[in-house]
């Protein structure tokens, strides 16, 4: 028998409102609409399918204040994470969001109407209090940064009625709603289920931990990874799910089930652990594994942990009776080579030889192609990770050259393209400033806004090519620090970015200008010309500074090649 839902009743709004589907669908098409963000979509999906029971909508002000201050809904039910629909003041006015209004909630991906919200109130949250009480207040915490940088100024509270399920096109068979998972457990005859939450690939230690937990509780295992939004920089969920599928046969036959959770994590440590326990209870689990630093974002820039290593365990233990799900506390597992087994660290006698590979070390081994030992992971898991994370010499990168018109950056770019093509191993793409202006940005002028937009487009194209494993050489003027920084951030999500400042003096660039463009600019025939009547902001973060007045193009290209080689991007190592 599956565990009772939180609050006693599974709030499956999809099932509740299915008899009224035609009526609600017709009405949704006539109402003003709010198009949801990715995080809001994740939240709505778990409201609609009952994963957030007892919630039936987004928190009104009374519920919000109770959750932020006391971890309580107005009903008295325990709930630790504020689930809020944030909107801008402009949207409030244009859509007419006010108490009593009915608003359609729409999917940004395909413009489908998903639900109808009946507005109870529109309120301004106390973001300082929310940041401090819910996340601990550290301004570097990713959820705090999101709260102040991305969350809009108003929250809208109200219950929702289900119109449509969200469409998913990946791993559909593994996306169980709480009702579906409960039914699956019943079909399998499972009465005791240990849920394991993860946002990372699983290796031998995780398998041993979950099997040990199942053995101790005489239970089966639900591997329940998050496939919504996780911590920036985490391995993508496509790779992770392939890892989980590869790992599943390593469990004794019939012991484990894999189900995917479309949750938008907040990395909220203790509060998040309570929330995760509630969600797994709603999905029918009777036990929940809470490990070291559960749902913590790690350390801040000063090297200080955002949360204590066992804060999450203490928080869940504090509310264990109300949660109605048994917590299985585990320390980190470590490998004992002399015994050829894993054990929790607190069970290892002092002086015993142990082996561990950190996440940082694992990423290094994947990056460099180094061996990943069998005691750490399974060959089929490593194979999946290597396919998705090839070694450095197979990864894409971008070399971004910036400098004055006729500074020599185009000559360097063309020569570098030839050199990399000769090297082989990757496709090489060349994005010269004039080519991009002609093919992608022909409608743009040379105002600061248009220049920034042009560099944003170059950054986007370069990032997509880099993600696909290409070598990208971009050579715009890119006169502004802000747009160069944004291009670096865009590309760096997918591969290495090298900023090369071609610092050839303006006087030399103008003196050697055979096309006469500087002369036209000086005569006023060309307006907004960088270096003449428009500024150039000297880079402060260049990876390499060169000058064609002082150094031949051939030698500059060699310097760039050495930079790439030092980073491990050229040639198998």
Coordinates of C-alpha atoms in Angstrom, one line a residue:
X1 CA 0.0 0.0 0.0
X2 CA 1.5 3.3 -1.1
X3 CA 2.0 6.1 1.5
X4 CA -0.8 8.6 2.0
X5 CA -0.4 11.9 0.2
X6 CA 0.6 15.0 2.1
X7 CA -2.5 16.5 3.6
X8 CA -4.4 13.2 3.2
X9 CA -5.7 13.7 -0.4
X10 CA -3.8 13.6 -3.7
X11 CA -4.7 16.8 -5.4
X12 CA -4.7 15.4 -9.0
X13 CA -6.2 18.3 -10.8
X14 CA -5.8 16.6 -14.2
X15 CA -8.1 13.8 -13.1
X16 CA -10.5 16.1 -11.2
X17 CA -11.0 18.5 -14.1
X18 CA -11.0 15.9 -17.0
X19 CA -14.8 15.7 -17.1
X20 CA -14.9 19.5 -17.8
X21 CA -12.1 19.4 -20.4
X22 CA -14.1 20.7 -23.3
X23 CA -15.7 23.5 -21.3
X24 CA -12.4 24.6 -19.7
X25 CA -10.6 24.4 -23.1
X26 CA -13.2 26.6 -24.8
X27 CA -13.1 29.1 -21.9
X28 CA -9.3 29.2 -21.9
X29 CA -9.3 30.3 -25.5
X30 CA -11.3 33.4 -24.6
X31 CA -9.4 34.6 -21.6
X32 CA -6.4 36.9 -21.3
X33 CA -3.2 34.8 -21.0
X34 CA 0.1 34.7 -19.1
X35 CA 2.9 32.8 -20.8
X36 CA 4.8 30.9 -18.2
X37 CA 8.6 30.7 -17.8
X38 CA 10.5 27.4 -17.6
X39 CA 10.5 27.5 -13.8
X40 CA 6.8 28.3 -13.7
X41 CA 6.0 25.5 -16.1
X42 CA 7.8 23.0 -13.8
X43 CA 5.9 24.3 -10.8
X44 CA 2.5 24.2 -12.6
X45 CA 3.1 20.6 -13.8
X46 CA 3.6 19.4 -10.2
X47 CA 0.6 21.4 -9.1
X48 CA -1.6 19.9 -11.8
X49 CA -0.5 16.3 -11.2
X50 CA -0.6 16.4 -7.4
X51 CA 3.1 16.3 -6.8
X52 CA 2.8 19.5 -4.7
X53 CA -0.2 18.3 -2.7
X54 CA -2.0 19.8 -0.8
X55 CA -1.5 22.8 -3.1
X56 CA -4.2 23.4 -5.7
X57 CA -2.6 26.5 -7.2
X58 CA 0.0 29.2 -6.6
X59 CA 0.3 30.6 -3.1
X60 CA -1.8 33.5 -2.1
X61 CA -0.4 36.1 0.3
X62 CA -1.5 34.5 3.5
X63 CA -0.1 31.1 2.5
X64 CA 3.1 32.7 1.2
X65 CA 3.7 34.6 4.5
X66 CA 3.0 31.4 6.4
X67 CA 5.4 29.3 4.4
X68 CA 8.2 31.9 4.5
X69 CA 7.9 32.6 8.2
X70 CA 6.8 29.3 9.7
X71 CA 6.8 26.6 7.0
X72 CA 3.0 26.5 7.2
X73 CA 0.1 27.0 4.9
X74 CA -2.9 28.8 6.2
X75 CA -4.5 25.3 6.7
X76 CA -1.7 24.4 9.1
X77 CA -0.2 21.9 6.8
X78 CA 3.6 21.8 6.7
X79 CA 5.1 23.2 3.5
X80 CA 8.6 24.5 3.2
X81 CA 9.0 26.1 -0.2
X82 CA 7.0 29.1 -1.5
X83 CA 5.5 28.2 -4.9
X84 CA 4.6 31.5 -6.5
X85 CA 3.5 32.9 -9.8
X86 CA 5.6 36.0 -10.3
X87 CA 4.6 38.7 -12.8
X88 CA 5.7 42.2 -13.8
X89 CA 3.7 45.3 -13.0
X90 CA 3.3 45.9 -16.8
X91 CA 1.8 42.4 -17.2
X92 CA -0.6 43.0 -14.3
X93 CA -1.9 46.1 -16.0
X94 CA -2.0 44.8 -19.6
X95 CA -3.6 41.4 -18.8
X96 CA -5.9 42.8 -16.1
X97 CA -4.7 40.6 -13.3
X98 CA -6.8 41.4 -10.2
X99 CA -8.8 39.5 -7.6
X100 CA -11.7 37.5 -9.3
X101 CA -10.1 37.6 -12.7
X102 CA -9.7 34.3 -14.6
X103 CA -6.4 34.0 -16.5
X104 CA -5.2 31.4 -18.9
X105 CA -1.7 30.0 -18.1
X106 CA 0.1 29.2 -21.4
X107 CA 3.1 27.1 -22.3
X108 CA 5.9 29.2 -23.8
X109 CA 7.2 26.2 -25.9
X110 CA 4.1 25.6 -28.0
X111 CA 1.5 28.2 -26.9
X112 CA -0.8 25.5 -25.5
X113 CA -3.3 26.5 -22.8
X114 CA -2.5 24.5 -19.7
X115 CA -4.7 25.8 -17.0
X116 CA -7.0 28.6 -15.8
X117 CA -6.1 30.5 -12.7
X118 CA -8.8 32.2 -10.7
X119 CA -7.0 35.2 -9.1
X120 CA -7.3 35.5 -5.3
X121 CA -4.8 38.3 -4.8
X122 CA -1.9 40.2 -6.3
X123 CA 0.8 41.1 -3.8
X124 CA 4.3 42.4 -3.5
X125 CA 6.5 39.8 -1.7
X126 CA 9.1 40.7 0.9
X127 CA 12.0 39.4 -1.1
X128 CA 14.6 40.2 1.6
X129 CA 12.6 38.1 4.1
X130 CA 12.1 35.3 1.6
X131 CA 15.9 35.2 0.8
X132 CA 16.9 35.1 4.4
X133 CA 14.2 32.7 5.8
X134 CA 14.0 30.3 2.9
X135 CA 17.6 30.2 1.5
X136 CA 19.8 31.7 4.3
X137 CA 20.3 35.1 2.8
X138 CA 23.7 34.7 1.2
X139 CA 23.7 37.0 -1.9
X140 CA 25.7 34.4 -3.8
X141 CA 23.2 31.7 -3.4
X142 CA 21.7 30.8 -6.8
X143 CA 18.1 31.0 -5.6
X144 CA 18.8 34.4 -4.0
X145 CA 20.3 35.7 -7.2
X146 CA 17.4 34.4 -9.1
X147 CA 15.0 36.0 -6.7
X148 CA 16.5 39.4 -7.1
X149 CA 17.6 39.3 -10.7
X150 CA 14.9 37.2 -12.4
X151 CA 11.8 37.1 -10.3
X152 CA 9.2 39.8 -11.1
X153 CA 7.9 42.3 -8.6
X154 CA 4.4 40.9 -8.0
X155 CA 3.1 37.5 -7.0
X156 CA -0.3 36.2 -8.1
X157 CA -2.1 33.8 -5.8
X158 CA -5.0 31.6 -6.7
X159 CA -6.3 28.1 -7.5
X160 CA -6.0 26.5 -10.9
X161 CA -8.1 24.3 -13.1
X162 CA -6.4 21.9 -15.4
X163 CA -6.9 22.3 -19.2
X164 CA -4.1 20.2 -20.7
X165 CA -1.1 18.2 -19.6
X166 CA 2.3 19.5 -20.5
X167 CA 3.7 18.0 -23.7
X168 CA 7.0 16.1 -23.3
X169 CA 8.9 14.5 -26.1
X170 CA 11.7 12.9 -24.2
X171 CA 11.6 9.8 -22.0
X172 CA 7.7 9.9 -22.0
X173 CA 7.5 6.3 -20.6
X174 CA 9.5 7.3 -17.5
X175 CA 7.5 10.5 -16.7
X176 CA 5.1 9.1 -14.1
X177 CA 2.5 11.3 -12.4
X178 CA 2.1 10.6 -8.6
X179 CA -1.1 8.7 -9.4
X180 CA 0.6 6.7 -12.1
X181 CA 3.6 5.9 -9.9
X182 CA 1.3 4.8 -7.0
X183 CA -0.6 2.5 -9.4
X184 CA 2.7 1.1 -10.7
X185 CA 3.8 0.3 -7.1
X186 CA 0.5 -1.4 -6.5
X187 CA 0.8 -3.5 -9.7
X188 CA 4.3 -4.6 -8.6
X189 CA 3.1 -5.4 -5.1
X190 CA 5.5 -2.9 -3.5
X191 CA 4.4 -1.7 0.0
X192 CA 7.7 -0.2 1.2
X193 CA 9.5 2.1 -1.2
X194 CA 12.8 4.0 -0.6
X195 CA 13.0 7.1 -2.9
X196 CA 16.4 8.4 -4.0
X197 CA 16.7 12.0 -5.2
X198 CA 19.5 13.0 -7.5
X199 CA 20.5 15.7 -10.0
X200 CA 23.9 14.0 -10.9
X201 CA 25.0 10.8 -12.7
X202 CA 24.9 7.7 -10.6
X203 CA 28.0 5.5 -10.0
X204 CA 28.8 2.5 -7.9
X205 CA 28.6 4.4 -4.6
X206 CA 25.1 5.5 -5.4
X207 CA 24.0 2.0 -6.3
X208 CA 25.5 0.6 -3.1
X209 CA 23.9 3.4 -1.0
X210 CA 20.4 2.7 -2.4
X211 CA 20.7 -1.1 -2.2
X212 CA 21.9 -0.8 1.4
X213 CA 19.0 1.5 2.2
X214 CA 16.5 -1.0 0.7
X215 CA 18.1 -3.9 2.5
X216 CA 17.9 -2.1 5.9
X217 CA 14.3 -1.2 5.4
X218 CA 13.2 -4.4 3.5
X219 CA 12.0 -2.1 0.7
X220 CA 12.3 -1.5 -3.0
X221 CA 14.0 1.5 -4.6
X222 CA 12.6 4.4 -6.6
X223 CA 15.3 6.2 -8.4
X224 CA 13.7 9.7 -8.8
X225 CA 16.0 12.1 -10.5
X226 CA 15.2 15.7 -11.2
X227 CA 14.8 16.5 -14.9
X228 CA 13.4 20.0 -14.6
X229 CA 15.8 22.9 -13.6
X230 CA 18.8 22.0 -11.5
X231 CA 22.0 23.9 -10.5
X232 CA 23.6 25.8 -13.4
X233 CA 26.5 23.8 -14.7
X234 CA 25.0 20.4 -13.9
X235 CA 25.2 17.7 -16.5
X236 CA 22.2 17.8 -18.8
X237 CA 19.3 15.5 -18.0
X238 CA 19.5 13.7 -21.3
X239 CA 22.9 12.4 -20.4
X240 CA 21.9 11.6 -16.9
X241 CA 18.8 9.6 -17.8
X242 CA 20.9 7.5 -20.2
X243 CA 23.2 6.9 -17.3
X244 CA 20.3 5.8 -15.0
X245 CA 19.0 3.5 -17.7
X246 CA 22.5 2.0 -18.1
X247 CA 22.8 1.5 -14.3
X248 CA 19.3 0.0 -13.7
X249 CA 20.3 -3.6 -14.8
X250 CA 23.0 -3.5 -12.1
X251 CA 20.2 -3.7 -9.4
X252 CA 18.9 -7.2 -8.4
X253 CA 16.0 -8.0 -10.7
X254 CA 12.8 -6.3 -9.6
X255 CA 14.4 -4.2 -6.9
X256 CA 14.4 -0.7 -8.6
X257 CA 12.2 1.5 -10.7
X258 CA 13.3 4.7 -12.5
X259 CA 10.9 7.6 -12.7
X260 CA 11.6 11.2 -13.7
X261 CA 10.6 14.3 -11.7
X262 CA 10.0 17.6 -13.6
X263 CA 11.0 19.7 -10.6
X264 CA 12.6 23.2 -10.7
X265 CA 15.1 22.9 -7.9
X266 CA 15.9 25.9 -5.7
X267 CA 19.1 24.3 -4.1
X268 CA 17.5 25.3 -0.8
X269 CA 19.3 22.9 1.5
X270 CA 17.2 22.2 4.6
X271 CA 14.0 23.7 3.3
X272 CA 14.4 21.9 0.0
X273 CA 15.0 18.6 1.8
X274 CA 11.6 18.9 3.5
X275 CA 10.0 19.9 0.2
X276 CA 11.6 16.9 -1.5
X277 CA 10.3 14.6 1.2
X278 CA 6.7 15.9 0.7
X279 CA 7.0 15.4 -3.1
X280 CA 8.2 11.8 -2.7
X281 CA 5.5 11.1 -0.2
X282 CA 2.9 12.3 -2.7
X283 CA 4.5 9.9 -5.3
X284 CA 3.9 7.0 -2.9
X285 CA 7.3 6.5 -1.3
X286 CA 7.4 5.4 2.3
X287 CA 11.1 6.2 2.9
X288 CA 13.4 8.9 1.6
X289 CA 17.2 9.1 1.5
X290 CA 18.6 12.3 2.7
X291 CA 22.4 12.5 2.3
X292 CA 25.2 14.8 3.1
X293 CA 24.5 18.5 2.1
X294 CA 21.2 17.4 0.5
X295 CA 20.2 19.9 -2.2
X296 CA 22.9 22.4 -1.3
X297 CA 24.6 24.5 -3.9
X298 CA 28.1 23.9 -2.5
X299 CA 30.3 26.8 -1.5
X300 CA 30.3 30.6 -2.1
X301 CA 33.2 32.5 -3.6
X302 CA 34.9 32.6 -0.2
X303 CA 34.9 28.9 0.0
X304 CA 32.2 28.8 2.7
X305 CA 29.4 26.2 2.5
X306 CA 26.0 27.7 2.1
X307 CA 24.7 25.0 4.5
X308 CA 26.1 22.7 7.1
X309 CA 26.7 19.1 5.9
X310 CA 23.9 17.7 8.0
X311 CA 21.5 20.7 8.2
X312 CA 19.1 19.0 5.8
X313 CA 19.0 15.8 7.8
X314 CA 18.3 17.7 11.0
X315 CA 15.5 19.7 9.3
X316 CA 13.7 16.6 8.0
X317 CA 14.2 14.8 11.3
X318 CA 12.6 17.7 13.1
X319 CA 9.4 17.3 11.1
X320 CA 9.4 13.6 10.6
X321 CA 6.1 12.9 12.4
X322 CA 4.3 15.5 10.3
X323 CA 6.0 14.5 7.1
X324 CA 4.8 10.9 7.4
X325 CA 7.7 9.5 5.5
X326 CA 10.6 7.8 7.1
X327 CA 14.0 9.5 6.5
X328 CA 17.0 7.3 5.7
X329 CA 20.0 9.2 6.7
X330 CA 23.3 8.4 5.0
X331 CA 26.8 9.8 5.1
X332 CA 29.0 9.8 2.0
X333 CA 30.0 6.3 0.8
X334 CA 33.7 5.5 0.4
X335 CA 35.5 2.6 -1.3
X336 CA 37.7 0.2 0.7
X337 CA 40.1 -1.4 -1.8
X338 CA 41.4 -4.0 0.6
X339 CA 37.9 -5.2 1.2
X340 CA 36.6 -4.4 -2.4
X341 CA 33.4 -2.8 -1.1
X342 CA 31.7 0.5 -0.3
X343 CA 30.8 1.6 3.2
X344 CA 29.4 4.8 4.7
X345 CA 32.3 6.9 6.0
X346 CA 31.1 6.8 9.6
X347 CA 31.4 3.0 9.5
X348 CA 35.0 2.9 8.4
X349 CA 37.5 2.1 11.1
X350 CA 40.2 4.6 11.6
X351 CA 43.4 3.9 9.6
X352 CA 41.5 1.9 6.9
X353 CA 42.7 2.6 3.4
X354 CA 40.0 4.3 1.3
X355 CA 39.6 5.6 -2.2
X356 CA 37.4 8.4 -3.6
X357 CA 37.0 10.4 -6.8
X358 CA 35.5 13.8 -6.4
X359 CA 33.1 15.4 -8.9
X360 CA 35.9 17.8 -9.9
X361 CA 38.4 14.9 -10.4
X362 CA 35.8 13.0 -12.4
X363 CA 35.2 16.0 -14.7
X364 CA 39.0 16.4 -15.1
X365 CA 39.3 12.7 -16.2
X366 CA 36.4 13.0 -18.6
X367 CA 38.0 16.2 -20.0
X368 CA 41.5 14.8 -20.5
X369 CA 40.4 11.2 -21.4
X370 CA 42.1 9.7 -18.3
X371 CA 41.0 6.4 -17.0
X372 CA 38.0 6.1 -14.7
X373 CA 38.5 3.0 -12.6
X374 CA 36.0 0.2 -12.4
X375 CA 35.8 0.5 -8.6
X376 CA 34.3 4.0 -9.1
X377 CA 31.8 3.4 -11.9
X378 CA 30.5 0.9 -14.4
X379 CA 31.9 0.7 -17.9
X380 CA 28.4 1.3 -19.4
X381 CA 28.0 4.4 -17.3
X382 CA 31.5 5.7 -18.3
X383 CA 30.7 5.1 -21.9
X384 CA 27.6 7.3 -21.8
X385 CA 29.5 10.1 -20.0
X386 CA 32.3 10.0 -22.5
X387 CA 29.9 10.2 -25.4
X388 CA 28.3 13.3 -24.0
X389 CA 31.5 14.8 -22.6
X390 CA 34.3 14.1 -25.0
X391 CA 37.9 15.0 -24.0
X392 CA 39.2 18.5 -24.5
X393 CA 40.9 17.8 -27.8
X394 CA 37.4 16.9 -29.2
X395 CA 35.5 19.8 -27.8
X396 CA 34.5 23.0 -29.6
X397 CA 35.9 26.4 -28.7
X398 CA 35.7 30.0 -29.8
X399 CA 38.6 32.4 -30.6
X400 CA 37.1 36.0 -30.4
X401 CA 39.3 38.7 -32.0
X402 CA 38.5 42.3 -31.2
X403 CA 40.2 45.5 -32.4
X404 CA 39.9 48.5 -34.7
X405 CA 38.9 48.3 -38.3
X406 CA 42.1 47.3 -40.3
X407 CA 43.9 46.3 -37.1
X408 CA 44.8 43.0 -38.7
X409 CA 42.2 40.9 -37.0
X410 CA 40.7 39.7 -40.3
X411 CA 44.1 38.6 -41.6
X412 CA 44.8 36.8 -38.3
X413 CA 41.4 35.2 -38.4
X414 CA 41.8 33.9 -42.0
X415 CA 45.3 32.6 -41.3
X416 CA 44.2 30.9 -38.2
X417 CA 41.3 29.2 -40.1
X418 CA 43.8 27.8 -42.6
X419 CA 46.1 26.6 -39.8
X420 CA 43.2 24.8 -37.9
X421 CA 41.9 23.3 -41.1
X422 CA 45.4 21.9 -41.7
X423 CA 45.4 20.5 -38.1
X424 CA 42.1 18.7 -38.8
X425 CA 39.9 16.9 -36.3
X426 CA 37.2 19.7 -36.3
X427 CA 35.1 21.8 -38.6
X428 CA 36.3 25.4 -38.5
X429 CA 33.8 28.3 -38.9
X430 CA 34.9 31.9 -39.6
X431 CA 32.6 34.8 -38.5
X432 CA 34.2 38.0 -39.9
X433 CA 32.6 41.2 -38.9
X434 CA 31.6 42.3 -42.4
X435 CA 30.2 38.8 -43.2
X436 CA 28.0 38.8 -40.2
X437 CA 26.9 42.4 -40.9
X438 CA 25.9 41.3 -44.4
X439 CA 24.3 37.9 -43.7
X440 CA 22.9 38.2 -40.1
X441 CA 22.7 41.9 -39.2
X442 CA 22.0 43.8 -42.4
X443 CA 19.1 45.7 -40.7
X444 CA 21.3 47.0 -37.9
X445 CA 23.0 50.3 -37.7
X446 CA 26.0 51.4 -35.6
X447 CA 24.3 52.8 -32.5
X448 CA 25.5 51.3 -29.2
X449 CA 22.3 49.3 -29.0
X450 CA 22.7 47.9 -32.5
X451 CA 26.4 47.1 -32.0
X452 CA 25.6 45.2 -28.9
X453 CA 22.8 43.3 -30.6
X454 CA 25.2 42.4 -33.4
X455 CA 27.7 41.0 -30.9
X456 CA 24.9 39.1 -29.1
X457 CA 24.1 37.4 -32.4
X458 CA 27.7 36.5 -33.0
X459 CA 27.9 35.1 -29.5
X460 CA 24.8 33.0 -30.0
X461 CA 26.0 31.6 -33.4
X462 CA 29.4 30.9 -31.9
X463 CA 27.9 29.1 -28.9
X464 CA 25.8 26.8 -31.0
X465 CA 28.8 25.9 -33.2
X466 CA 31.0 25.5 -30.1
X467 CA 28.4 23.2 -28.6
X468 CA 28.5 21.1 -31.8
X469 CA 32.3 20.7 -31.4
X470 CA 33.5 23.2 -34.0
X471 CA 36.4 25.6 -33.8
X472 CA 34.9 29.1 -34.2
X473 CA 36.9 32.2 -35.2
X474 CA 35.0 35.4 -34.7
X475 CA 36.5 38.8 -35.7
X476 CA 34.1 41.7 -35.2
X477 CA 35.3 45.1 -34.0
X478 CA 33.2 44.6 -30.8
X479 CA 34.1 47.9 -29.2
X480 CA 32.2 47.6 -26.0
X481 CA 33.3 45.7 -22.9
X482 CA 29.7 44.7 -21.9
X483 CA 28.9 43.0 -25.2
X484 CA 32.2 41.2 -25.2
X485 CA 31.6 39.9 -21.7
X486 CA 28.1 38.7 -22.7
X487 CA 29.5 36.9 -25.7
X488 CA 32.0 35.2 -23.4
X489 CA 29.3 34.1 -21.0
X490 CA 27.1 32.8 -23.8
X491 CA 29.8 30.7 -25.4
X492 CA 31.4 29.5 -22.1
X493 CA 28.2 27.5 -21.4
X494 CA 29.3 25.1 -24.1
X495 CA 33.1 25.4 -24.5
X496 CA 36.2 27.4 -24.1
X497 CA 36.2 31.1 -25.1
X498 CA 39.5 33.0 -25.8
X499 CA 39.4 36.8 -26.2
X500 CA 42.3 38.0 -28.3
X501 CA 42.8 41.8 -28.3
X502 CA 44.4 42.9 -31.6
X503 CA 45.9 46.0 -30.0
X504 CA 47.3 47.5 -33.2
X505 CA 47.4 51.3 -32.7
X506 CA 44.7 53.3 -34.4
X507 CA 47.4 55.4 -36.2
X508 CA 48.9 52.3 -37.8
X509 CA 45.4 50.9 -38.8
X510 CA 44.5 54.3 -40.3
X511 CA 47.9 54.7 -42.1
X512 CA 47.7 51.3 -43.7
X513 CA 44.0 51.6 -44.7
X514 CA 44.1 50.9 -48.5
X515 CA 40.3 51.0 -48.7
X516 CA 40.0 54.6 -47.6
X517 CA 37.3 54.0 -45.0
X518 CA 39.1 56.0 -42.3
X519 CA 39.5 58.9 -44.7
X520 CA 35.8 58.9 -45.4
X521 CA 35.1 58.8 -41.6
X522 CA 37.4 61.7 -41.0
X523 CA 35.5 63.6 -43.8
X524 CA 32.2 62.9 -42.1
X525 CA 31.0 60.6 -44.9
X526 CA 30.7 57.7 -42.4
X527 CA 29.1 58.3 -39.0
X528 CA 29.7 56.3 -35.8
X529 CA 33.1 55.0 -36.9
X530 CA 35.0 53.3 -34.1
X531 CA 38.2 55.2 -33.2
X532 CA 37.1 58.4 -35.1
X533 CA 33.8 59.5 -33.7
X534 CA 32.8 56.4 -31.7
X535 CA 34.7 54.9 -28.7
X536 CA 36.6 51.7 -28.3
X537 CA 36.7 50.3 -24.8
X538 CA 40.1 48.5 -24.3
X539 CA 39.5 44.9 -23.1
X540 CA 40.5 44.3 -19.4
X541 CA 40.1 40.5 -19.6
X542 CA 41.9 39.5 -22.9
X543 CA 43.5 36.1 -22.9
X544 CA 46.1 37.3 -25.4
X545 CA 47.1 40.8 -26.6
X546 CA 48.8 41.1 -30.0
X547 CA 49.9 43.9 -32.4
X548 CA 50.4 43.4 -36.1
X549 CA 52.6 46.5 -36.2
X550 CA 55.1 44.7 -34.0
X551 CA 54.5 41.0 -34.7
X552 CA 53.9 39.2 -38.1
X553 CA 50.6 37.5 -38.6
X554 CA 52.3 34.1 -38.9
X555 CA 53.8 34.5 -35.4
X556 CA 50.5 35.8 -33.9
X557 CA 48.7 32.7 -35.3
X558 CA 51.4 30.6 -33.7
X559 CA 50.8 32.3 -30.3
X560 CA 47.1 31.5 -30.6
X561 CA 47.8 27.9 -31.5
X562 CA 50.1 27.6 -28.4
X563 CA 47.2 29.1 -26.3
X564 CA 44.8 26.4 -27.6
X565 CA 47.4 23.7 -27.2
X566 CA 48.1 24.7 -23.6
X567 CA 44.4 24.4 -22.9
X568 CA 44.5 20.8 -24.2
X569 CA 42.3 21.6 -27.2
X570 CA 44.7 20.5 -30.0
X571 CA 45.8 17.0 -30.5
X572 CA 45.1 13.8 -28.6
X573 CA 46.8 13.6 -25.2

